């Protein structure tokens, strides 16, 4: 596909280079000053000022700390949204970087500092050529991607309306792909993420007289094992489901039959129909086995992030542009979804779009995985993101 704009790949790369120094400074500033979900006050004030100075229309206070910038191109065209997430994680940084987090136990360990800086760079580059842009670009900076569903709150606050968004794009740095490669996949890219907390209640008693109590640990162990049969016996083997129990709490002494056992965990699926079915199977098995083992079950099941479902058209469009910009060898067509999850999925439930992985794996800070205290992606990855944002806006 030829670029139909007068912009050649070289022109796009030099536009990217013209903002790159700014972007590196911003990234390091965000990295030094990480903020947890819905507390991104410093980050959003930097974004607000930066976008205002560029002459964009700026909306603040979306989903508490979210910021939106709107750039009106001077040609007719669609409304395209680009989204970055701003929040950090409760992790004590151990990267040894000169611009390490100044805060105890808060760190940008998921690359959201890079996502935010990169999108600001794209806003700067595009504001310099707005007479060439066909349509309107919405720059969405959302809070609280980690666990708190900031994306859902942004959608509820009508971020995709006024003007109505036609398509949305977002990036995530991805340590499973080498630096310089970009991963694309249409259809399900990332799994849904639901969670549960279950309390089983039996009857306490003396450790020497099990028959006089109802043992929540023995019964709970059977139930926990039984739950895995949802995957091994009730799910199509070529469909993927993960059921992980991450905590189990019970008992108060070695010679006491415990009255209660509580466990918490998460379920991941890549098909919505599987997601709905597994939620029902989960309750059925606990209630049924609980009854058999004389345990009362209190089940709290929470639907979290949906499946991140990429649209074919936007994925193909972006991967063709990326190939023009970076060559065929930079493009990876991913075969399988990741069982991790993303709240970008909430936008994709409303409008078509593509979530794209930017490879950062190297033998330094990109050798560590997301959420690791030593994860430090090479900031040159931002050049790929900015150039691709520019091409998407122009095309
Ligand atoms: Zn994360
Ligand atoms: Zn992330």
CSV table of C-alpha atoms and ligand atoms in Angstrom, one decimal:
chain,number,residue,atom,x,y,z
A,1,UNK,CA,0.0,0.0,0.0
A,2,UNK,CA,1.6,3.3,-1.0
A,3,UNK,CA,1.4,6.2,1.4
A,4,UNK,CA,-1.3,8.5,0.0
A,5,UNK,CA,-0.1,11.5,1.9
A,6,UNK,CA,2.8,13.6,0.5
A,7,UNK,CA,4.8,12.3,3.5
A,8,UNK,CA,7.4,9.7,2.8
A,9,UNK,CA,8.7,7.4,5.5
A,10,UNK,CA,11.9,9.5,5.7
A,11,UNK,CA,9.9,12.6,6.3
A,12,UNK,CA,7.9,10.8,9.1
A,13,UNK,CA,11.1,9.6,10.7
A,14,UNK,CA,12.7,13.1,10.7
A,15,UNK,CA,9.5,14.5,12.2
A,16,UNK,CA,9.9,11.9,14.9
A,17,UNK,CA,13.5,12.8,15.5
A,18,UNK,CA,12.6,16.5,15.8
A,19,UNK,CA,10.5,15.7,18.9
A,20,UNK,CA,12.6,12.8,20.2
A,21,UNK,CA,14.7,14.9,22.7
A,22,UNK,CA,11.6,16.3,24.2
A,23,UNK,CA,10.1,12.9,24.5
A,24,UNK,CA,13.1,11.4,26.3
A,25,UNK,CA,13.0,14.2,28.8
A,26,UNK,CA,9.3,13.6,29.4
A,27,UNK,CA,9.8,9.9,29.8
A,28,UNK,CA,12.5,10.4,32.4
A,29,UNK,CA,10.4,12.9,34.2
A,30,UNK,CA,7.5,10.5,34.4
A,31,UNK,CA,9.8,7.6,35.4
A,32,UNK,CA,11.2,9.6,38.3
A,33,UNK,CA,7.8,10.7,39.5
A,34,UNK,CA,5.6,7.6,39.2
A,35,UNK,CA,2.0,7.7,40.5
A,36,UNK,CA,-0.5,4.9,41.3
A,37,UNK,CA,-3.9,4.6,39.6
A,38,UNK,CA,-6.3,7.5,40.0
A,39,UNK,CA,-3.5,9.5,41.7
A,40,UNK,CA,-1.7,10.7,38.6
A,41,UNK,CA,-2.0,14.4,39.5
A,42,UNK,CA,1.5,15.4,38.6
A,43,UNK,CA,1.6,13.4,35.4
A,44,UNK,CA,-1.7,14.8,34.2
A,45,UNK,CA,-0.7,18.4,35.0
A,46,UNK,CA,2.5,17.9,32.9
A,47,UNK,CA,0.3,16.5,30.1
A,48,UNK,CA,-2.3,19.3,30.4
A,49,UNK,CA,0.4,22.0,30.1
A,50,UNK,CA,2.2,20.3,27.3
A,51,UNK,CA,-1.0,19.9,25.2
A,52,UNK,CA,-2.2,23.4,26.0
A,53,UNK,CA,1.2,24.8,24.8
A,54,UNK,CA,0.8,22.9,21.6
A,55,UNK,CA,-2.6,24.7,21.0
A,56,UNK,CA,-4.8,21.6,21.3
A,57,UNK,CA,-8.2,21.7,22.9
A,58,UNK,CA,-7.7,20.1,26.3
A,59,UNK,CA,-10.2,18.4,28.6
A,60,UNK,CA,-9.1,17.5,32.1
A,61,UNK,CA,-10.6,15.6,35.0
A,62,UNK,CA,-11.9,12.8,32.7
A,63,UNK,CA,-12.3,9.7,35.0
A,64,UNK,CA,-10.7,11.8,37.8
A,65,UNK,CA,-7.1,12.2,36.5
A,66,UNK,CA,-7.5,11.5,32.8
A,67,UNK,CA,-6.6,14.1,30.1
A,68,UNK,CA,-7.8,14.4,26.5
A,69,UNK,CA,-6.3,16.6,23.8
A,70,UNK,CA,-8.1,17.2,20.6
A,71,UNK,CA,-6.2,18.2,17.4
A,72,UNK,CA,-8.4,19.4,14.5
A,73,UNK,CA,-6.7,18.6,11.2
A,74,UNK,CA,-7.4,21.0,8.4
A,75,UNK,CA,-8.6,18.5,6.0
A,76,UNK,CA,-11.8,16.4,6.1
A,77,UNK,CA,-11.6,13.0,7.6
A,78,UNK,CA,-12.4,10.6,10.4
A,79,UNK,CA,-11.9,11.0,14.2
A,80,UNK,CA,-9.0,8.8,15.3
A,81,UNK,CA,-8.2,8.2,18.9
A,82,UNK,CA,-4.7,7.3,20.3
A,83,UNK,CA,-4.6,6.2,23.9
A,84,UNK,CA,-1.8,6.0,26.5
A,85,UNK,CA,-2.0,4.9,30.1
A,86,UNK,CA,-0.3,7.0,32.9
A,87,UNK,CA,-0.2,4.8,36.1
A,88,UNK,CA,2.6,3.1,37.8
A,89,UNK,CA,2.8,0.1,40.1
A,90,UNK,CA,3.5,-0.5,43.9
A,91,UNK,CA,7.0,-1.9,43.3
A,92,UNK,CA,10.4,-0.8,44.7
A,93,UNK,CA,12.5,0.0,41.7
A,94,UNK,CA,15.8,-1.8,41.3
A,95,UNK,CA,16.9,-0.8,37.7
A,96,UNK,CA,19.8,1.4,38.9
A,97,UNK,CA,18.8,4.0,36.3
A,98,UNK,CA,20.0,7.6,36.8
A,99,UNK,CA,16.3,8.6,36.5
A,100,UNK,CA,15.0,5.9,38.9
A,101,UNK,CA,11.8,6.5,40.8
A,102,UNK,CA,12.1,9.1,43.6
A,103,UNK,CA,9.3,7.4,45.4
A,104,UNK,CA,9.5,4.5,47.8
A,105,UNK,CA,7.6,1.5,46.5
A,106,UNK,CA,6.2,3.1,43.4
A,107,UNK,CA,7.6,2.4,40.0
A,108,UNK,CA,6.9,2.5,36.3
A,109,UNK,CA,7.4,-1.2,35.8
A,110,UNK,CA,4.9,-1.6,33.0
A,111,UNK,CA,6.2,1.0,30.6
A,112,UNK,CA,3.3,3.5,31.0
A,113,UNK,CA,5.9,6.3,31.3
A,114,UNK,CA,7.0,5.4,27.8
A,115,UNK,CA,3.4,5.2,26.5
A,116,UNK,CA,2.6,8.6,27.8
A,117,UNK,CA,5.8,10.3,26.6
A,118,UNK,CA,5.5,8.7,23.2
A,119,UNK,CA,1.9,10.0,22.8
A,120,UNK,CA,2.9,13.5,23.8
A,121,UNK,CA,5.7,13.4,21.2
A,122,UNK,CA,3.1,12.3,18.6
A,123,UNK,CA,0.9,15.2,19.6
A,124,UNK,CA,3.8,17.7,19.2
A,125,UNK,CA,4.8,16.3,15.8
A,126,UNK,CA,1.3,16.2,14.5
A,127,UNK,CA,0.5,19.7,15.8
A,128,UNK,CA,3.3,21.0,13.5
A,129,UNK,CA,1.7,19.6,10.4
A,130,UNK,CA,-2.0,19.9,11.2
A,131,UNK,CA,-2.8,21.4,7.8
A,132,UNK,CA,-1.9,18.0,6.4
A,133,UNK,CA,-4.1,15.9,8.8
A,134,UNK,CA,-7.3,14.6,7.3
A,135,UNK,CA,-9.8,14.6,10.2
A,136,UNK,CA,-9.5,14.9,14.0
A,137,UNK,CA,-7.1,13.2,16.4
A,138,UNK,CA,-8.0,12.6,20.0
A,139,UNK,CA,-5.1,12.0,22.4
A,140,UNK,CA,-6.4,10.1,25.3
A,141,UNK,CA,-4.3,9.9,28.5
A,142,UNK,CA,-6.0,7.5,30.9
A,143,UNK,CA,-5.5,6.8,34.6
A,144,UNK,CA,-5.4,3.5,36.4
A,145,UNK,CA,-4.8,0.8,33.8
A,146,UNK,CA,-3.5,-1.6,36.4
A,147,UNK,CA,-6.4,-3.4,38.1
A,148,UNK,CA,-8.7,-0.4,38.5
A,149,UNK,CA,-10.2,-0.3,35.0
A,150,UNK,CA,-9.4,3.4,34.2
A,151,UNK,CA,-10.3,2.6,30.6
A,152,UNK,CA,-13.8,1.6,31.6
A,153,UNK,CA,-14.2,4.9,33.5
A,154,UNK,CA,-12.9,6.9,30.5
A,155,UNK,CA,-15.5,5.2,28.3
A,156,UNK,CA,-18.2,5.9,30.9
A,157,UNK,CA,-17.1,9.5,30.9
A,158,UNK,CA,-17.8,9.6,27.1
A,159,UNK,CA,-14.3,9.9,26.0
A,160,UNK,CA,-15.2,8.2,22.7
A,161,UNK,CA,-18.0,10.8,22.0
A,162,UNK,CA,-18.0,14.6,21.1
A,163,UNK,CA,-16.7,14.1,18.5
A,164,UNK,CA,-17.5,10.4,18.0
A,165,UNK,CA,-14.4,8.3,17.6
A,166,UNK,CA,-14.2,6.1,14.4
A,167,UNK,CA,-11.2,4.1,15.3
A,168,UNK,CA,-8.7,3.8,18.2
A,169,UNK,CA,-5.1,2.7,18.5
A,170,UNK,CA,-2.8,2.1,21.4
A,171,UNK,CA,0.6,0.6,22.1
A,172,UNK,CA,2.2,-1.5,24.8
A,173,UNK,CA,5.9,-2.1,25.2
A,174,UNK,CA,6.4,-5.8,25.0
A,175,UNK,CA,9.5,-7.7,26.4
A,176,UNK,CA,8.5,-11.0,24.7
A,177,UNK,CA,9.5,-9.4,21.3
A,178,UNK,CA,13.0,-8.1,20.4
A,179,UNK,CA,13.6,-4.4,20.3
A,180,UNK,CA,12.9,-3.2,16.8
A,181,UNK,CA,10.0,-5.6,16.2
A,182,UNK,CA,6.3,-4.8,16.3
A,183,UNK,CA,3.7,-7.4,17.0
A,184,UNK,CA,0.3,-7.4,15.4
A,185,UNK,CA,-2.7,-9.7,15.8
A,186,UNK,CA,-6.3,-9.3,14.7
A,187,UNK,CA,-9.1,-10.9,16.9
A,188,UNK,CA,-8.3,-11.7,20.5
A,189,UNK,CA,-4.9,-10.3,21.5
A,190,UNK,CA,-5.2,-10.5,25.2
A,191,UNK,CA,-7.4,-12.4,27.6
A,192,UNK,CA,-10.2,-11.4,29.8
A,193,UNK,CA,-9.4,-11.1,33.5
A,194,UNK,CA,-12.0,-11.9,36.1
A,195,UNK,CA,-11.5,-12.5,39.8
A,196,UNK,CA,-13.1,-14.3,42.7
A,197,UNK,CA,-13.0,-14.7,46.5
A,198,UNK,CA,-14.6,-17.7,48.0
A,199,UNK,CA,-15.2,-18.5,51.7
A,200,UNK,CA,-16.1,-22.0,52.7
A,201,UNK,CA,-17.7,-22.5,56.1
A,202,UNK,CA,-17.7,-25.8,58.0
A,203,UNK,CA,-17.6,-26.3,61.8
A,204,UNK,CA,-14.6,-26.0,64.1
A,205,UNK,CA,-13.6,-28.7,66.5
A,206,UNK,CA,-10.7,-30.6,68.2
A,207,UNK,CA,-8.0,-31.9,65.9
A,208,UNK,CA,-8.4,-35.3,67.5
A,209,UNK,CA,-12.1,-35.5,66.7
A,210,UNK,CA,-12.6,-34.7,63.0
A,211,UNK,CA,-16.0,-36.4,63.0
A,212,UNK,CA,-17.4,-33.7,65.4
A,213,UNK,CA,-16.4,-30.8,63.1
A,214,UNK,CA,-16.6,-30.1,59.4
A,215,UNK,CA,-13.1,-29.5,58.1
A,216,UNK,CA,-12.9,-26.5,55.8
A,217,UNK,CA,-9.3,-27.3,54.8
A,218,UNK,CA,-9.9,-30.9,53.6
A,219,UNK,CA,-13.1,-29.9,51.8
A,220,UNK,CA,-11.6,-26.7,50.4
A,221,UNK,CA,-8.7,-28.7,49.0
A,222,UNK,CA,-11.1,-31.0,47.2
A,223,UNK,CA,-12.9,-28.1,45.8
A,224,UNK,CA,-9.7,-26.3,44.6
A,225,UNK,CA,-8.6,-29.4,42.8
A,226,UNK,CA,-12.1,-30.0,41.4
A,227,UNK,CA,-12.2,-26.5,39.9
A,228,UNK,CA,-9.3,-27.4,37.6
A,229,UNK,CA,-11.6,-29.9,35.9
A,230,UNK,CA,-13.4,-26.9,34.3
A,231,UNK,CA,-10.3,-26.6,32.2
A,232,UNK,CA,-9.1,-30.1,31.8
A,233,UNK,CA,-12.6,-31.8,31.3
A,234,UNK,CA,-15.1,-29.1,30.3
A,235,UNK,CA,-13.2,-26.8,28.0
A,236,UNK,CA,-12.3,-27.5,24.4
A,237,UNK,CA,-8.6,-28.4,24.6
A,238,UNK,CA,-7.8,-25.9,21.8
A,239,UNK,CA,-9.6,-23.0,23.6
A,240,UNK,CA,-7.4,-21.4,26.4
A,241,UNK,CA,-8.5,-20.8,29.9
A,242,UNK,CA,-6.4,-20.2,33.0
A,243,UNK,CA,-7.8,-20.6,36.5
A,244,UNK,CA,-5.2,-19.6,39.2
A,245,UNK,CA,-5.8,-19.6,42.9
A,246,UNK,CA,-3.4,-17.1,44.3
A,247,UNK,CA,-4.2,-17.2,48.0
A,248,UNK,CA,-5.6,-19.7,50.4
A,249,UNK,CA,-6.1,-18.8,54.1
A,250,UNK,CA,-7.4,-21.1,56.8
A,251,UNK,CA,-6.9,-22.3,60.3
A,252,UNK,CA,-5.5,-21.0,63.5
A,253,UNK,CA,-3.6,-23.9,65.1
A,254,UNK,CA,-2.2,-27.3,64.3
A,255,UNK,CA,-4.6,-29.2,66.4
A,256,UNK,CA,-7.8,-27.4,65.5
A,257,UNK,CA,-10.3,-28.3,62.8
A,258,UNK,CA,-10.7,-25.0,60.9
A,259,UNK,CA,-14.2,-23.6,60.5
A,260,UNK,CA,-13.4,-21.5,57.5
A,261,UNK,CA,-11.2,-21.5,54.4
A,262,UNK,CA,-10.9,-18.5,52.0
A,263,UNK,CA,-9.3,-18.5,48.6
A,264,UNK,CA,-8.9,-15.9,46.0
A,265,UNK,CA,-7.9,-16.1,42.4
A,266,UNK,CA,-8.3,-15.2,38.8
A,267,UNK,CA,-9.8,-16.6,35.6
A,268,UNK,CA,-8.6,-15.7,32.1
A,269,UNK,CA,-10.3,-16.6,28.8
A,270,UNK,CA,-9.9,-15.5,25.2
A,271,UNK,CA,-13.5,-16.1,24.1
A,272,UNK,CA,-16.5,-14.2,25.6
A,273,UNK,CA,-18.8,-17.3,25.4
A,274,UNK,CA,-16.1,-19.3,27.3
A,275,UNK,CA,-15.8,-16.5,29.8
A,276,UNK,CA,-19.6,-16.6,30.6
A,277,UNK,CA,-19.7,-20.4,30.7
A,278,UNK,CA,-16.7,-20.7,33.0
A,279,UNK,CA,-18.2,-18.3,35.5
A,280,UNK,CA,-21.3,-20.5,35.7
A,281,UNK,CA,-19.2,-23.8,36.0
A,282,UNK,CA,-17.2,-22.2,38.7
A,283,UNK,CA,-20.3,-21.6,40.9
A,284,UNK,CA,-21.8,-25.0,40.0
A,285,UNK,CA,-18.7,-26.9,41.1
A,286,UNK,CA,-18.2,-25.0,44.4
A,287,UNK,CA,-21.9,-25.3,45.3
A,288,UNK,CA,-22.1,-28.9,44.3
A,289,UNK,CA,-18.9,-30.1,45.9
A,290,UNK,CA,-19.6,-27.8,49.0
A,291,UNK,CA,-22.9,-29.6,49.5
A,292,UNK,CA,-21.3,-33.0,49.2
A,293,UNK,CA,-18.7,-32.0,51.7
A,294,UNK,CA,-21.1,-30.2,54.1
A,295,UNK,CA,-19.5,-26.8,53.5
A,296,UNK,CA,-21.4,-23.6,53.0
A,297,UNK,CA,-19.9,-21.5,50.2
A,298,UNK,CA,-20.0,-17.7,49.9
A,299,UNK,CA,-18.8,-16.8,46.4
A,300,UNK,CA,-17.9,-13.3,45.2
A,301,UNK,CA,-17.2,-13.4,41.5
A,302,UNK,CA,-16.2,-10.3,39.7
A,303,UNK,CA,-16.1,-9.7,36.0
A,304,UNK,CA,-13.0,-7.5,35.3
A,305,UNK,CA,-11.4,-6.7,32.0
A,306,UNK,CA,-13.0,-8.1,28.8
A,307,UNK,CA,-11.0,-9.8,26.0
A,308,UNK,CA,-8.9,-7.3,24.1
A,309,UNK,CA,-10.4,-7.9,20.7
A,310,UNK,CA,-8.5,-6.2,17.8
A,311,UNK,CA,-10.4,-5.3,14.6
A,312,UNK,CA,-9.0,-6.9,11.4
A,313,UNK,CA,-9.2,-3.7,9.4
A,314,UNK,CA,-7.3,-1.5,11.8
A,315,UNK,CA,-4.7,-4.2,12.5
A,316,UNK,CA,-4.0,-4.7,8.7
A,317,UNK,CA,-3.9,-0.9,8.2
A,318,UNK,CA,-1.4,-0.3,11.0
A,319,UNK,CA,0.8,-3.3,10.1
A,320,UNK,CA,0.9,-2.2,6.4
A,321,UNK,CA,2.0,1.3,7.5
A,322,UNK,CA,4.5,-0.1,9.9
A,323,UNK,CA,6.0,-2.2,7.1
A,324,UNK,CA,6.3,0.9,5.0
A,325,UNK,CA,8.0,2.7,7.8
A,326,UNK,CA,10.3,0.0,9.2
A,327,UNK,CA,10.6,-2.7,6.7
A,328,UNK,CA,9.2,-6.2,6.5
A,329,UNK,CA,11.5,-7.7,9.1
A,330,UNK,CA,10.2,-5.4,11.8
A,331,UNK,CA,6.7,-6.9,11.5
A,332,UNK,CA,5.6,-9.9,13.5
A,333,UNK,CA,2.2,-11.5,13.0
A,334,UNK,CA,1.5,-13.0,16.4
A,335,UNK,CA,-0.1,-16.4,16.3
A,336,UNK,CA,-1.4,-16.7,19.8
A,337,UNK,CA,-3.0,-14.2,22.2
A,338,UNK,CA,-1.4,-13.4,25.5
A,339,UNK,CA,-3.2,-14.5,28.7
A,340,UNK,CA,-2.4,-11.2,30.3
A,341,UNK,CA,-5.1,-8.6,30.1
A,342,UNK,CA,-5.6,-4.9,29.3
A,343,UNK,CA,-8.2,-2.3,29.9
A,344,UNK,CA,-7.8,-1.1,26.3
A,345,UNK,CA,-10.4,-3.8,25.8
A,346,UNK,CA,-13.1,-1.4,27.1
A,347,UNK,CA,-12.5,1.0,24.2
A,348,UNK,CA,-12.5,-1.9,21.7
A,349,UNK,CA,-15.9,-3.0,22.9
A,350,UNK,CA,-17.2,0.4,21.6
A,351,UNK,CA,-15.2,1.2,18.5
A,352,UNK,CA,-12.9,-0.8,16.2
A,353,UNK,CA,-9.2,-0.5,16.7
A,354,UNK,CA,-5.9,-2.1,17.3
A,355,UNK,CA,-3.7,-2.6,20.3
A,356,UNK,CA,-0.1,-3.1,19.1
A,357,UNK,CA,3.0,-4.6,20.9
A,358,UNK,CA,6.3,-2.7,20.6
A,359,UNK,CA,9.2,-5.1,21.2
A,360,UNK,CA,11.7,-4.1,23.9
A,361,UNK,CA,13.5,-7.3,24.6
A,362,UNK,CA,17.3,-6.8,24.8
A,363,UNK,CA,20.1,-8.0,27.0
A,364,UNK,CA,19.7,-5.0,29.4
A,365,UNK,CA,16.6,-3.6,31.1
A,366,UNK,CA,14.4,-5.2,28.4
A,367,UNK,CA,15.6,-8.6,29.4
A,368,UNK,CA,13.1,-8.4,32.4
A,369,UNK,CA,9.4,-8.9,32.1
A,370,UNK,CA,6.6,-6.4,32.7
A,371,UNK,CA,6.0,-5.7,36.5
A,372,UNK,CA,9.6,-6.7,37.3
A,373,UNK,CA,11.6,-4.3,39.6
A,374,UNK,CA,14.4,-4.3,37.0
A,375,UNK,CA,12.3,-3.8,33.9
A,376,UNK,CA,13.7,-0.8,32.0
A,377,UNK,CA,12.9,-0.8,28.3
A,378,UNK,CA,15.3,1.0,25.9
A,379,UNK,CA,13.7,4.4,25.2
A,380,UNK,CA,14.6,4.2,21.6
A,381,UNK,CA,11.4,2.1,21.2
A,382,UNK,CA,9.5,5.4,21.4
A,383,UNK,CA,10.7,6.3,17.9
A,384,UNK,CA,8.7,3.4,16.5
A,385,UNK,CA,5.6,4.4,18.4
A,386,UNK,CA,5.8,8.0,17.4
A,387,UNK,CA,6.4,7.3,13.7
A,388,UNK,CA,3.5,4.9,13.6
A,389,UNK,CA,1.2,7.3,15.4
A,390,UNK,CA,2.2,10.0,12.8
A,391,UNK,CA,1.6,7.7,9.9
A,392,UNK,CA,-1.8,6.6,11.3
A,393,UNK,CA,-2.9,10.2,11.7
A,394,UNK,CA,-1.9,11.1,8.2
A,395,UNK,CA,-3.4,8.0,6.5
B,1,LIG,ZN1,1.0,-3.7,33.8
B,2,LIG,ZN1,0.7,-2.0,31.1
